[in-house]
Coordinates of C-alpha atoms in Angstrom, one line a residue:
Chain A
X1 CA -0.2 -0.1 0.1
X2 CA 1.3 3.2 -1.0
X3 CA 2.2 5.3 2.4
X4 CA 0.3 8.4 2.9
X5 CA 3.3 10.0 4.8
X6 CA 7.1 9.8 4.5
X7 CA 9.8 11.1 6.3
X8 CA 13.4 10.7 4.7
X9 CA 16.2 11.2 6.8
X10 CA 15.1 14.5 8.9
X11 CA 17.0 16.1 11.1
X12 CA 16.4 19.4 12.8
X13 CA 19.0 21.8 14.9
X14 CA 18.0 25.2 16.1
X15 CA 19.8 27.8 16.1
X16 CA 23.2 28.4 18.4
X17 CA 22.4 24.5 19.0
X18 CA 24.7 22.4 19.8
X19 CA 24.0 19.5 18.9
X20 CA 20.9 18.5 16.6
X21 CA 17.2 18.0 17.9
X22 CA 16.4 15.2 16.4
X23 CA 18.8 13.3 14.1
X24 CA 18.4 11.5 10.5
X25 CA 14.9 10.1 11.3
X26 CA 13.2 8.2 8.6
X27 CA 9.9 6.5 8.8
X28 CA 6.6 6.4 6.3
X29 CA 2.6 6.5 7.4
X30 CA 0.4 3.8 6.3
X31 CA -3.1 5.4 4.7
X32 CA -6.1 4.7 7.9
X33 CA -3.8 3.8 11.2
X34 CA -2.8 5.0 13.9
X35 CA 0.7 5.8 15.0
X36 CA 2.0 6.5 18.3
X37 CA 5.2 9.4 18.5
X38 CA 7.1 8.4 22.5
X39 CA 10.1 9.4 24.1
X40 CA 10.6 10.8 27.1
X41 CA 10.6 14.7 26.8
X42 CA 13.3 16.6 25.2
X43 CA 13.4 13.6 23.3
X44 CA 12.5 15.7 20.0
X45 CA 8.8 14.5 19.4
X46 CA 7.8 18.4 19.3
X47 CA 10.1 19.0 17.3
X48 CA 8.9 16.1 14.7
X49 CA 5.5 16.7 14.8
X50 CA 6.7 20.7 13.4
X51 CA 9.0 19.6 10.8
X52 CA 6.4 17.4 9.5
X53 CA 4.4 20.9 10.2
X54 CA 6.7 22.8 7.5
X55 CA 7.1 24.8 10.9
X56 CA 10.5 24.8 11.7
X57 CA 13.7 24.6 9.6
X58 CA 14.8 20.5 8.8
X59 CA 17.4 19.1 6.5
X60 CA 15.5 15.5 4.5
X61 CA 12.7 15.0 2.7
X62 CA 8.9 15.2 3.8
X63 CA 5.9 14.6 1.5
X64 CA 2.2 13.9 1.7
X65 CA 1.8 11.8 -1.0
X66 CA 4.5 12.3 -2.9
X67 CA 4.3 16.4 -2.6
X68 CA 5.8 18.8 -0.6
X69 CA 4.1 19.1 2.9
X70 CA 3.1 22.3 2.3
X71 CA 1.1 21.9 -1.0
X72 CA -0.8 19.2 1.3
X73 CA -2.2 21.4 4.1
X74 CA -5.5 21.2 2.7
X75 CA -5.2 17.3 4.3
X76 CA -3.8 18.1 7.3
X77 CA -5.5 18.7 10.8
X78 CA -3.4 19.5 13.5
X79 CA -3.8 19.7 17.9
X80 CA -1.3 21.5 19.4
X81 CA 0.3 20.8 22.8
X82 CA -0.8 23.3 24.5
X83 CA -2.3 26.9 23.6
X84 CA -0.2 29.0 21.9
X85 CA -3.0 32.2 21.7
X86 CA -4.7 34.3 24.2
X87 CA -7.8 31.8 25.6
X88 CA -9.3 34.6 27.4
X89 CA -10.1 37.3 24.2
X90 CA -13.6 37.6 23.9
X91 CA -14.1 35.2 21.4
X92 CA -17.0 32.2 20.8
X93 CA -16.4 28.6 20.2
X94 CA -18.3 28.9 17.2
X95 CA -16.4 32.2 16.0
X96 CA -13.5 30.4 16.8
X97 CA -13.9 27.5 14.6
X98 CA -15.3 29.5 11.4
X99 CA -11.8 31.2 11.8
X100 CA -10.8 28.2 10.0
X101 CA -13.0 28.5 6.7
X102 CA -10.5 31.1 4.8
X103 CA -11.3 29.4 1.7
X104 CA -15.1 29.8 2.5
X105 CA -15.6 25.8 1.9
X106 CA -16.7 25.3 4.7
X107 CA -20.6 24.9 5.3
X108 CA -22.5 26.6 8.8
X109 CA -24.2 23.7 9.2
X110 CA -20.6 21.4 9.1
X111 CA -19.2 23.6 12.4
X112 CA -22.5 22.3 13.7
X113 CA -21.9 18.9 13.5
X114 CA -18.4 18.8 13.9
X115 CA -19.2 21.0 17.3
X116 CA -22.0 18.0 17.9
X117 CA -19.3 15.4 17.0
X118 CA -17.1 15.9 19.7
X119 CA -19.8 17.4 22.4
X120 CA -19.6 20.7 22.0
X121 CA -22.6 22.1 20.1
X122 CA -24.2 23.3 23.7
X123 CA -21.2 25.6 24.1
X124 CA -21.1 27.0 20.7
X125 CA -21.7 30.6 22.0
X126 CA -19.9 30.0 24.9
X127 CA -16.1 31.9 25.1
X128 CA -13.4 30.5 25.1
X129 CA -12.4 31.8 28.6
X130 CA -15.4 29.7 30.0
X131 CA -14.1 26.6 28.9
X132 CA -11.8 24.2 31.0
X133 CA -8.8 22.4 29.7
X134 CA -10.5 19.1 28.5
X135 CA -13.4 21.2 26.5
X136 CA -10.4 23.5 24.9
X137 CA -9.0 20.4 23.8
X138 CA -12.0 19.2 22.2
X139 CA -12.5 22.8 20.4
X140 CA -8.8 22.5 19.4
X141 CA -9.7 18.7 17.7
X142 CA -12.7 20.0 16.1
X143 CA -11.3 22.8 14.7
X144 CA -9.0 20.1 14.1
X145 CA -11.5 18.0 12.2
X146 CA -14.0 20.6 10.1
X147 CA -11.7 20.7 6.6
X148 CA -12.4 16.6 7.2
X149 CA -8.2 15.7 6.7
X150 CA -7.1 12.8 5.6
X151 CA -4.1 13.2 8.3
X152 CA -4.3 14.1 11.7
X153 CA -1.3 14.8 14.1
X154 CA -1.7 16.0 17.7
X155 CA 0.8 16.8 19.6
X156 CA 0.7 15.5 23.3
X157 CA -3.5 16.5 23.6
X158 CA -3.8 15.5 27.1
X159 CA -1.4 17.9 28.0
X160 CA -2.6 20.4 30.9
X161 CA -6.0 18.3 30.9
X162 CA -7.1 16.1 33.9
X163 CA -7.7 12.1 33.5
X164 CA -11.8 12.7 32.8
X165 CA -11.4 15.3 30.0
X166 CA -8.3 12.6 28.7
X167 CA -10.3 10.0 28.6
X168 CA -13.7 11.8 27.5
X169 CA -10.9 13.2 24.6
X170 CA -9.6 9.9 23.5
X171 CA -12.9 8.2 23.5
X172 CA -13.9 10.8 21.2
X173 CA -10.6 10.4 19.2
X174 CA -11.5 6.5 18.8
X175 CA -14.6 7.6 17.9
X176 CA -13.9 9.4 15.0
X177 CA -10.6 8.0 13.9
X178 CA -13.5 4.4 13.1
X179 CA -15.8 6.6 11.4
X180 CA -14.2 9.0 9.3
X181 CA -11.0 6.9 8.5
X182 CA -7.8 9.1 8.9
X183 CA -4.5 8.4 9.1
X184 CA -3.1 9.8 12.5
X185 CA -0.4 11.1 13.9
X186 CA -0.2 10.7 17.8
X187 CA 3.1 12.2 20.1
X188 CA 2.3 11.6 23.9
X189 CA 3.4 10.2 26.9
X190 CA 0.5 8.2 27.8
X191 CA 1.3 4.2 27.1
X192 CA -2.0 3.2 27.8
X193 CA -2.6 5.4 25.0
X194 CA -0.5 4.0 22.6
X195 CA -1.9 0.0 23.6
X196 CA -5.5 0.9 23.5
X197 CA -4.7 3.3 19.7
X198 CA -2.1 2.8 18.2
X199 CA -0.9 0.0 15.3
X200 CA 2.0 1.2 14.9
X201 CA 4.5 2.8 17.1
X202 CA 7.8 5.4 16.5
X203 CA 10.5 5.8 19.3
X204 CA 12.7 9.1 19.7
X205 CA 14.7 9.8 21.8
X206 CA 16.9 12.2 19.2
X207 CA 17.0 9.7 16.8
X208 CA 14.8 6.8 16.1
X209 CA 14.9 3.6 18.1
X210 CA 12.4 1.5 17.2
X211 CA 9.0 1.2 15.3
X212 CA 6.4 -1.2 14.5
X213 CA 3.7 -2.5 16.5
X214 CA 3.5 -2.0 19.7
X215 CA 2.9 -5.6 21.2
X216 CA 6.2 -6.3 19.5
X217 CA 8.3 -3.8 19.3
X218 CA 8.0 -2.3 23.4
X219 CA 9.7 -4.0 26.2
X220 CA 11.7 -3.6 28.6
X221 CA 14.7 -3.3 27.1
X222 CA 13.4 -0.9 24.3
X223 CA 12.2 0.9 27.9
X224 CA 15.6 1.5 28.8
X225 CA 17.6 2.3 25.9
X226 CA 14.4 5.3 25.8
X227 CA 13.7 6.1 29.4
X228 CA 16.6 4.4 31.3
X229 CA 16.0 2.4 34.2
X230 CA 13.2 5.0 35.9
X231 CA 10.6 3.4 34.1
X232 CA 9.9 -0.3 34.8
X233 CA 7.7 -2.3 32.0
X234 CA 5.5 -4.6 34.6
X235 CA 3.5 -7.3 32.9
X236 CA -0.5 -7.5 33.8
X237 CA -3.3 -8.8 31.7
X238 CA -5.7 -6.4 30.4
X239 CA -7.7 -7.4 27.7
X240 CA -5.6 -9.8 27.7
X241 CA -2.4 -7.7 26.2
X242 CA 0.8 -7.1 28.1
X243 CA 0.5 -3.3 29.3
X244 CA 3.3 -0.8 30.4
X245 CA 2.1 0.9 33.0
Chain B
X1 CA -24.4 72.5 20.7
X2 CA -22.9 75.8 19.0
X3 CA -19.8 74.3 18.9
X4 CA -20.8 72.4 16.0
X5 CA -21.3 75.0 13.9
X6 CA -18.0 76.7 14.4
X7 CA -15.8 74.9 11.5
X8 CA -12.7 73.8 13.4
X9 CA -14.8 71.6 15.4
X10 CA -16.8 70.4 12.3
X11 CA -13.1 69.2 10.9
X12 CA -11.6 68.0 14.5
X13 CA -14.9 65.5 15.2
X14 CA -14.8 64.5 11.5
X15 CA -11.1 63.7 11.7
X16 CA -11.6 62.7 15.8
X17 CA -14.7 60.6 14.3
X18 CA -12.6 58.7 11.4
X19 CA -9.4 58.7 13.2
X20 CA -10.8 57.2 16.9
X21 CA -12.4 54.5 14.9
X22 CA -9.5 53.1 12.9
X23 CA -7.0 52.7 15.2
X24 CA -9.3 51.2 17.6
X25 CA -10.2 48.5 14.9
X26 CA -6.5 48.1 14.4
X27 CA -5.8 47.9 18.5
X28 CA -8.2 45.0 18.5
X29 CA -5.2 43.1 16.8
X30 CA -2.1 44.5 18.3
X31 CA -3.9 43.4 21.9
X32 CA -4.7 40.0 20.8
X33 CA -0.6 39.7 19.3
X34 CA 0.3 41.6 22.1
X35 CA 2.2 44.1 20.8
X36 CA 1.3 47.3 22.2
X37 CA 4.8 48.0 21.9
X38 CA 4.8 48.1 18.3
X39 CA 2.6 50.9 18.0
X40 CA 4.2 53.0 20.4
X41 CA 8.0 52.5 18.4
X42 CA 6.4 53.1 15.2
X43 CA 5.1 56.5 16.7
X44 CA 7.7 57.7 18.5
X45 CA 10.0 56.7 15.2
X46 CA 7.5 59.2 13.0
X47 CA 9.1 62.3 14.5
X48 CA 12.1 61.7 13.0
X49 CA 10.2 61.7 10.2
X50 CA 7.9 64.6 10.7
X51 CA 11.1 66.5 11.3
X52 CA 12.4 65.4 8.0
X53 CA 9.7 67.0 6.3
X54 CA 9.9 70.2 8.1
X55 CA 13.8 69.9 7.0
X56 CA 13.3 69.1 3.4
X57 CA 10.2 71.2 3.2
X58 CA 7.4 68.2 2.3
X59 CA 3.9 68.2 4.4
X60 CA 5.4 66.5 7.4
X61 CA 2.5 64.4 7.5
X62 CA 3.9 62.2 4.3
X63 CA 7.0 61.8 5.5
X64 CA 6.0 60.4 8.7
X65 CA 3.6 57.9 6.9
X66 CA 7.2 56.8 4.2
X67 CA 9.2 57.2 7.4
X68 CA 7.1 54.7 9.6
X69 CA 6.0 52.2 7.0
X70 CA 10.1 52.3 6.5
X71 CA 10.5 51.5 10.3
X72 CA 8.0 49.3 10.4
X73 CA 9.8 46.7 7.2
X74 CA 12.7 47.2 9.0
X75 CA 11.6 45.7 12.1
X76 CA 11.3 42.3 11.3
X77 CA 14.2 41.8 9.6
X78 CA 16.6 43.8 12.2
X79 CA 14.9 40.8 14.3
X80 CA 15.9 38.2 12.3
X81 CA 19.0 39.8 11.4
X82 CA 20.3 40.3 15.4
X83 CA 17.5 37.5 16.7
X84 CA 16.6 39.9 19.7
X85 CA 13.6 40.2 22.0
X86 CA 10.6 42.1 19.9
X87 CA 10.6 44.2 23.2
X88 CA 14.4 44.7 23.2
X89 CA 14.5 45.5 19.6
X90 CA 11.9 48.1 19.8
X91 CA 13.2 49.6 23.0
X92 CA 15.9 50.4 21.1
X93 CA 14.3 51.4 17.6
X94 CA 12.0 54.2 20.4
X95 CA 14.5 56.3 21.9
X96 CA 17.5 56.3 18.8
X97 CA 14.2 57.3 15.9
X98 CA 13.2 59.4 18.2
X99 CA 16.5 61.6 19.4
X100 CA 17.5 61.3 15.7
X101 CA 14.1 63.6 15.2
X102 CA 14.6 65.6 18.2
X103 CA 18.3 66.6 16.6
X104 CA 16.7 66.8 12.7
X105 CA 14.0 69.4 14.6
X106 CA 17.0 71.1 16.5
X107 CA 19.1 72.3 13.2
X108 CA 15.6 73.4 12.0
X109 CA 15.2 77.3 13.1
X110 CA 11.5 77.8 14.6
X111 CA 10.2 74.0 15.2
X112 CA 9.3 74.2 18.6
X113 CA 5.4 75.0 17.2
X114 CA 5.8 72.0 14.7
X115 CA 7.1 69.8 17.6
X116 CA 4.5 70.4 20.1
X117 CA 2.0 69.9 18.0
X118 CA 3.1 66.5 16.9
X119 CA 4.2 65.6 20.5
X120 CA 0.7 65.8 21.7
X121 CA -1.3 66.6 18.9
X122 CA -3.4 69.2 17.0
X123 CA -6.4 68.4 16.2
X124 CA -8.0 72.0 16.5
X125 CA -5.7 72.9 14.3
X126 CA -6.1 70.6 11.1
X127 CA -7.2 72.0 7.5
X128 CA -9.8 70.3 5.6
X129 CA -7.4 69.6 2.2
X130 CA -6.1 67.1 5.7
X131 CA -9.5 66.1 6.5
X132 CA -9.6 64.3 3.2
X133 CA -6.2 63.3 2.9
X134 CA -7.2 61.8 6.1
X135 CA -10.2 60.8 5.3
X136 CA -9.1 58.6 1.6
X137 CA -5.7 57.0 3.2
X138 CA -8.6 55.6 6.0
X139 CA -11.1 54.3 3.7
X140 CA -8.0 52.3 2.2
X141 CA -6.6 51.4 5.1
X142 CA -10.3 49.7 6.4
X143 CA -11.3 48.1 3.0
X144 CA -7.4 46.6 2.7
X145 CA -7.6 45.0 6.5
X146 CA -11.2 44.0 6.6
X147 CA -10.2 41.8 2.8
X148 CA -7.9 40.0 5.2
X149 CA -9.5 40.8 8.6
X150 CA -10.2 36.7 8.5
X151 CA -6.3 35.9 8.3
X152 CA -5.3 38.4 10.2
X153 CA -7.1 37.3 12.8
X154 CA -5.5 33.3 12.4
X155 CA -2.1 34.7 12.7
X156 CA -3.1 37.1 15.2
X157 CA -4.6 33.8 17.4
X158 CA -2.4 31.1 16.2
X159 CA 0.6 31.8 13.6
X160 CA 1.2 27.9 13.8
X161 CA -1.8 26.8 12.4
X162 CA -2.7 29.7 10.2
X163 CA 0.4 28.8 8.3
X164 CA -1.4 24.9 8.1
X165 CA -4.6 26.9 7.2
X166 CA -2.6 27.8 3.9
X167 CA -2.0 31.9 4.9
X168 CA 0.9 33.5 4.1
X169 CA 2.1 34.5 7.5
X170 CA 4.6 36.8 6.4
X171 CA 2.6 38.6 3.8
X172 CA -0.2 39.2 5.9
X173 CA 1.9 40.5 8.4
X174 CA 3.6 42.8 6.2
X175 CA 0.6 44.6 5.2
X176 CA -0.8 44.4 8.9
X177 CA 2.2 46.9 9.5
X178 CA 2.5 48.4 6.7
X179 CA -1.6 49.6 7.5
X180 CA -0.6 50.2 11.3
X181 CA 2.1 52.6 10.5
X182 CA 0.0 54.4 8.5
X183 CA -3.0 54.8 11.0
X184 CA -0.6 56.0 14.2
X185 CA 0.5 58.8 11.8
X186 CA -3.0 59.8 11.4
X187 CA -3.6 59.7 14.8
X188 CA -0.6 61.4 15.6
X189 CA -2.1 64.7 14.3
X190 CA -5.1 63.8 16.4
X191 CA -3.6 63.4 19.8
X192 CA 0.3 63.3 19.0
X193 CA 3.1 60.7 19.3
X194 CA 3.3 60.7 22.7
X195 CA -0.3 59.8 22.9
X196 CA -1.4 58.5 20.2
X197 CA -1.2 54.5 21.5
X198 CA -3.3 55.3 24.1
X199 CA -5.9 55.3 21.1
X200 CA -5.0 52.1 20.0
X201 CA -4.9 50.3 23.0
X202 CA -7.6 51.5 25.3
X203 CA -10.6 51.3 23.6
X204 CA -10.1 47.9 22.6
X205 CA -8.7 47.2 26.1
X206 CA -11.9 48.6 27.6
X207 CA -14.4 46.8 24.7
X208 CA -12.6 43.9 26.3
X209 CA -13.9 43.9 29.7
X210 CA -17.5 43.8 28.2
X211 CA -17.7 41.6 25.0
X212 CA -18.7 38.1 24.8
X213 CA -17.5 37.3 21.3
X214 CA -15.2 38.7 18.6
X215 CA -18.4 40.5 16.8
X216 CA -19.1 42.6 19.7
X217 CA -15.4 43.5 20.5
X218 CA -15.5 44.8 16.5
X219 CA -18.4 47.0 17.3
X220 CA -17.8 47.7 20.6
X221 CA -14.0 48.5 20.6
X222 CA -14.5 51.7 17.4
X223 CA -18.0 52.9 19.1
X224 CA -16.1 53.1 22.7
X225 CA -13.3 54.8 21.2
X226 CA -15.2 57.5 18.8
X227 CA -17.6 58.4 21.9
X228 CA -14.8 58.5 24.2
X229 CA -12.9 61.1 21.9
X230 CA -16.3 63.3 21.3
X231 CA -16.3 63.4 24.9
X232 CA -12.6 64.5 25.2
X233 CA -12.8 66.9 22.5
X234 CA -16.1 68.3 24.0
X235 CA -14.2 68.8 27.3
X236 CA -11.4 70.4 26.3
X237 CA -13.2 73.2 24.2
X238 CA -15.1 74.4 27.0
X239 CA -12.0 73.7 29.8
X240 CA -9.9 75.5 27.6
X241 CA -7.2 72.9 27.6
X242 CA -5.3 71.0 24.8
X243 CA -7.8 68.3 23.1
X244 CA -5.0 65.7 22.6
X245 CA -4.2 64.6 26.4
X246 CA -7.8 65.5 27.1
X247 CA -9.0 62.6 24.7
X248 CA -6.2 59.9 26.4
X249 CA -7.3 61.5 29.4
X250 CA -11.1 60.6 28.9
X251 CA -10.3 57.6 27.5
X252 CA -8.6 56.4 30.3
X253 CA -11.1 57.2 33.0
X254 CA -13.4 55.9 31.0
X255 CA -11.0 52.4 31.5
X256 CA -10.8 52.5 34.9
X257 CA -14.9 53.8 35.3
X258 CA -15.4 50.0 33.3
X259 CA -12.6 47.7 35.9
X260 CA -14.6 49.2 38.7
X261 CA -17.8 48.6 37.1
X262 CA -16.8 45.5 36.5
X263 CA -15.6 44.4 39.8
X264 CA -18.7 45.9 41.7

């Protein structure tokens, strides 16, 4: 099957940095698969995602269906790790989602539909400042989904969200992915999410450490390589699968 | 009401409505981008443009616009080359440009009345030809910005996401800075270099206290700005005090009153 996203030999070095933030990373994403990107803090997960999105300069080649990523933005949805914008500014949920309608090709009905899908339709006239962290994250998910992307990229969407909000978010995400058959790349530090959702996992720690199906790829040796000796591998049974806690 | 029959007051009111509305509208983007200091720097820098105009015998408003636009283009280039934080860079440009302006004016005989009027505004002395010019420029700017409003909002909220939406961030940003520079120079005639930031920031800040949506923000900020400007002009006429500072004081008092009202 032809891959949707091709990442070839990607390196990023920030200005004045002594060493590269990520070095020679290569992988591909197959269509309609969910891939988890894991690694310790500072391993370069967010850097890799920003490079994939063309938000920072990089060396190497990134393409979507063989085209440069900048020509494929219409097919990409992105949920950032945290809000880089001022959420206290007076703007309603509906107005915020409508901002994405830069090509005037998203109908008001589509906006209502996507807000309903993320269970935020009742809050469409609420100001962003009135929302909880979990609700804001669902609004960001709606913003990413409103253009019906083929590729959805999420950068630690659980950051700053409480456990309840996190569960709701991932339940919604799981439903969306099933319904719309999107390709998903999700950076996360929640290993439970990796086992629950991902068909593939990519582990990085500046360089590519491992890639493959989670059950085959993730083991004690891999976790020691990735996280050092602090993280222990505990095999326990959950849905008949071995899990990491 | 007899003040409305006075030609200089008619000009002042008309100029005030146009410039106050325009600056408040642009102030929403300035506030959203948290770049209030940018407006201040452009305003102070334009003193050099004013001085060059007086020295070379060309209309100061035109030379100030050209100089402010040049500075607004220069700031992103300097930021990229120096890699300094924007507030540090503006902190360098602001005193440097203002100092150059003062030196240039000091070597021009009889500069004092011009300097004071540019520092604190002279809307009561504005001519009809200036009003026509201001109206034309303000209309062009408004049409221009409204065309790019959605893209500009995206960039102001979330520049990274704006790029993913396919918006040419650098181009739209440049257009915004250019429009802001021109609007600020128009505002200088109303309240002067020192106080123009009051018209850019205070109405948007006051509107923000009451607005519950973007739509209400775009209605409230220009409305508050126009009303406070008209009240300021009215008070300055009856108390025989300078109009620019009076408008700034009224704006400040309305903001302070709004904060108290909201916290009652």
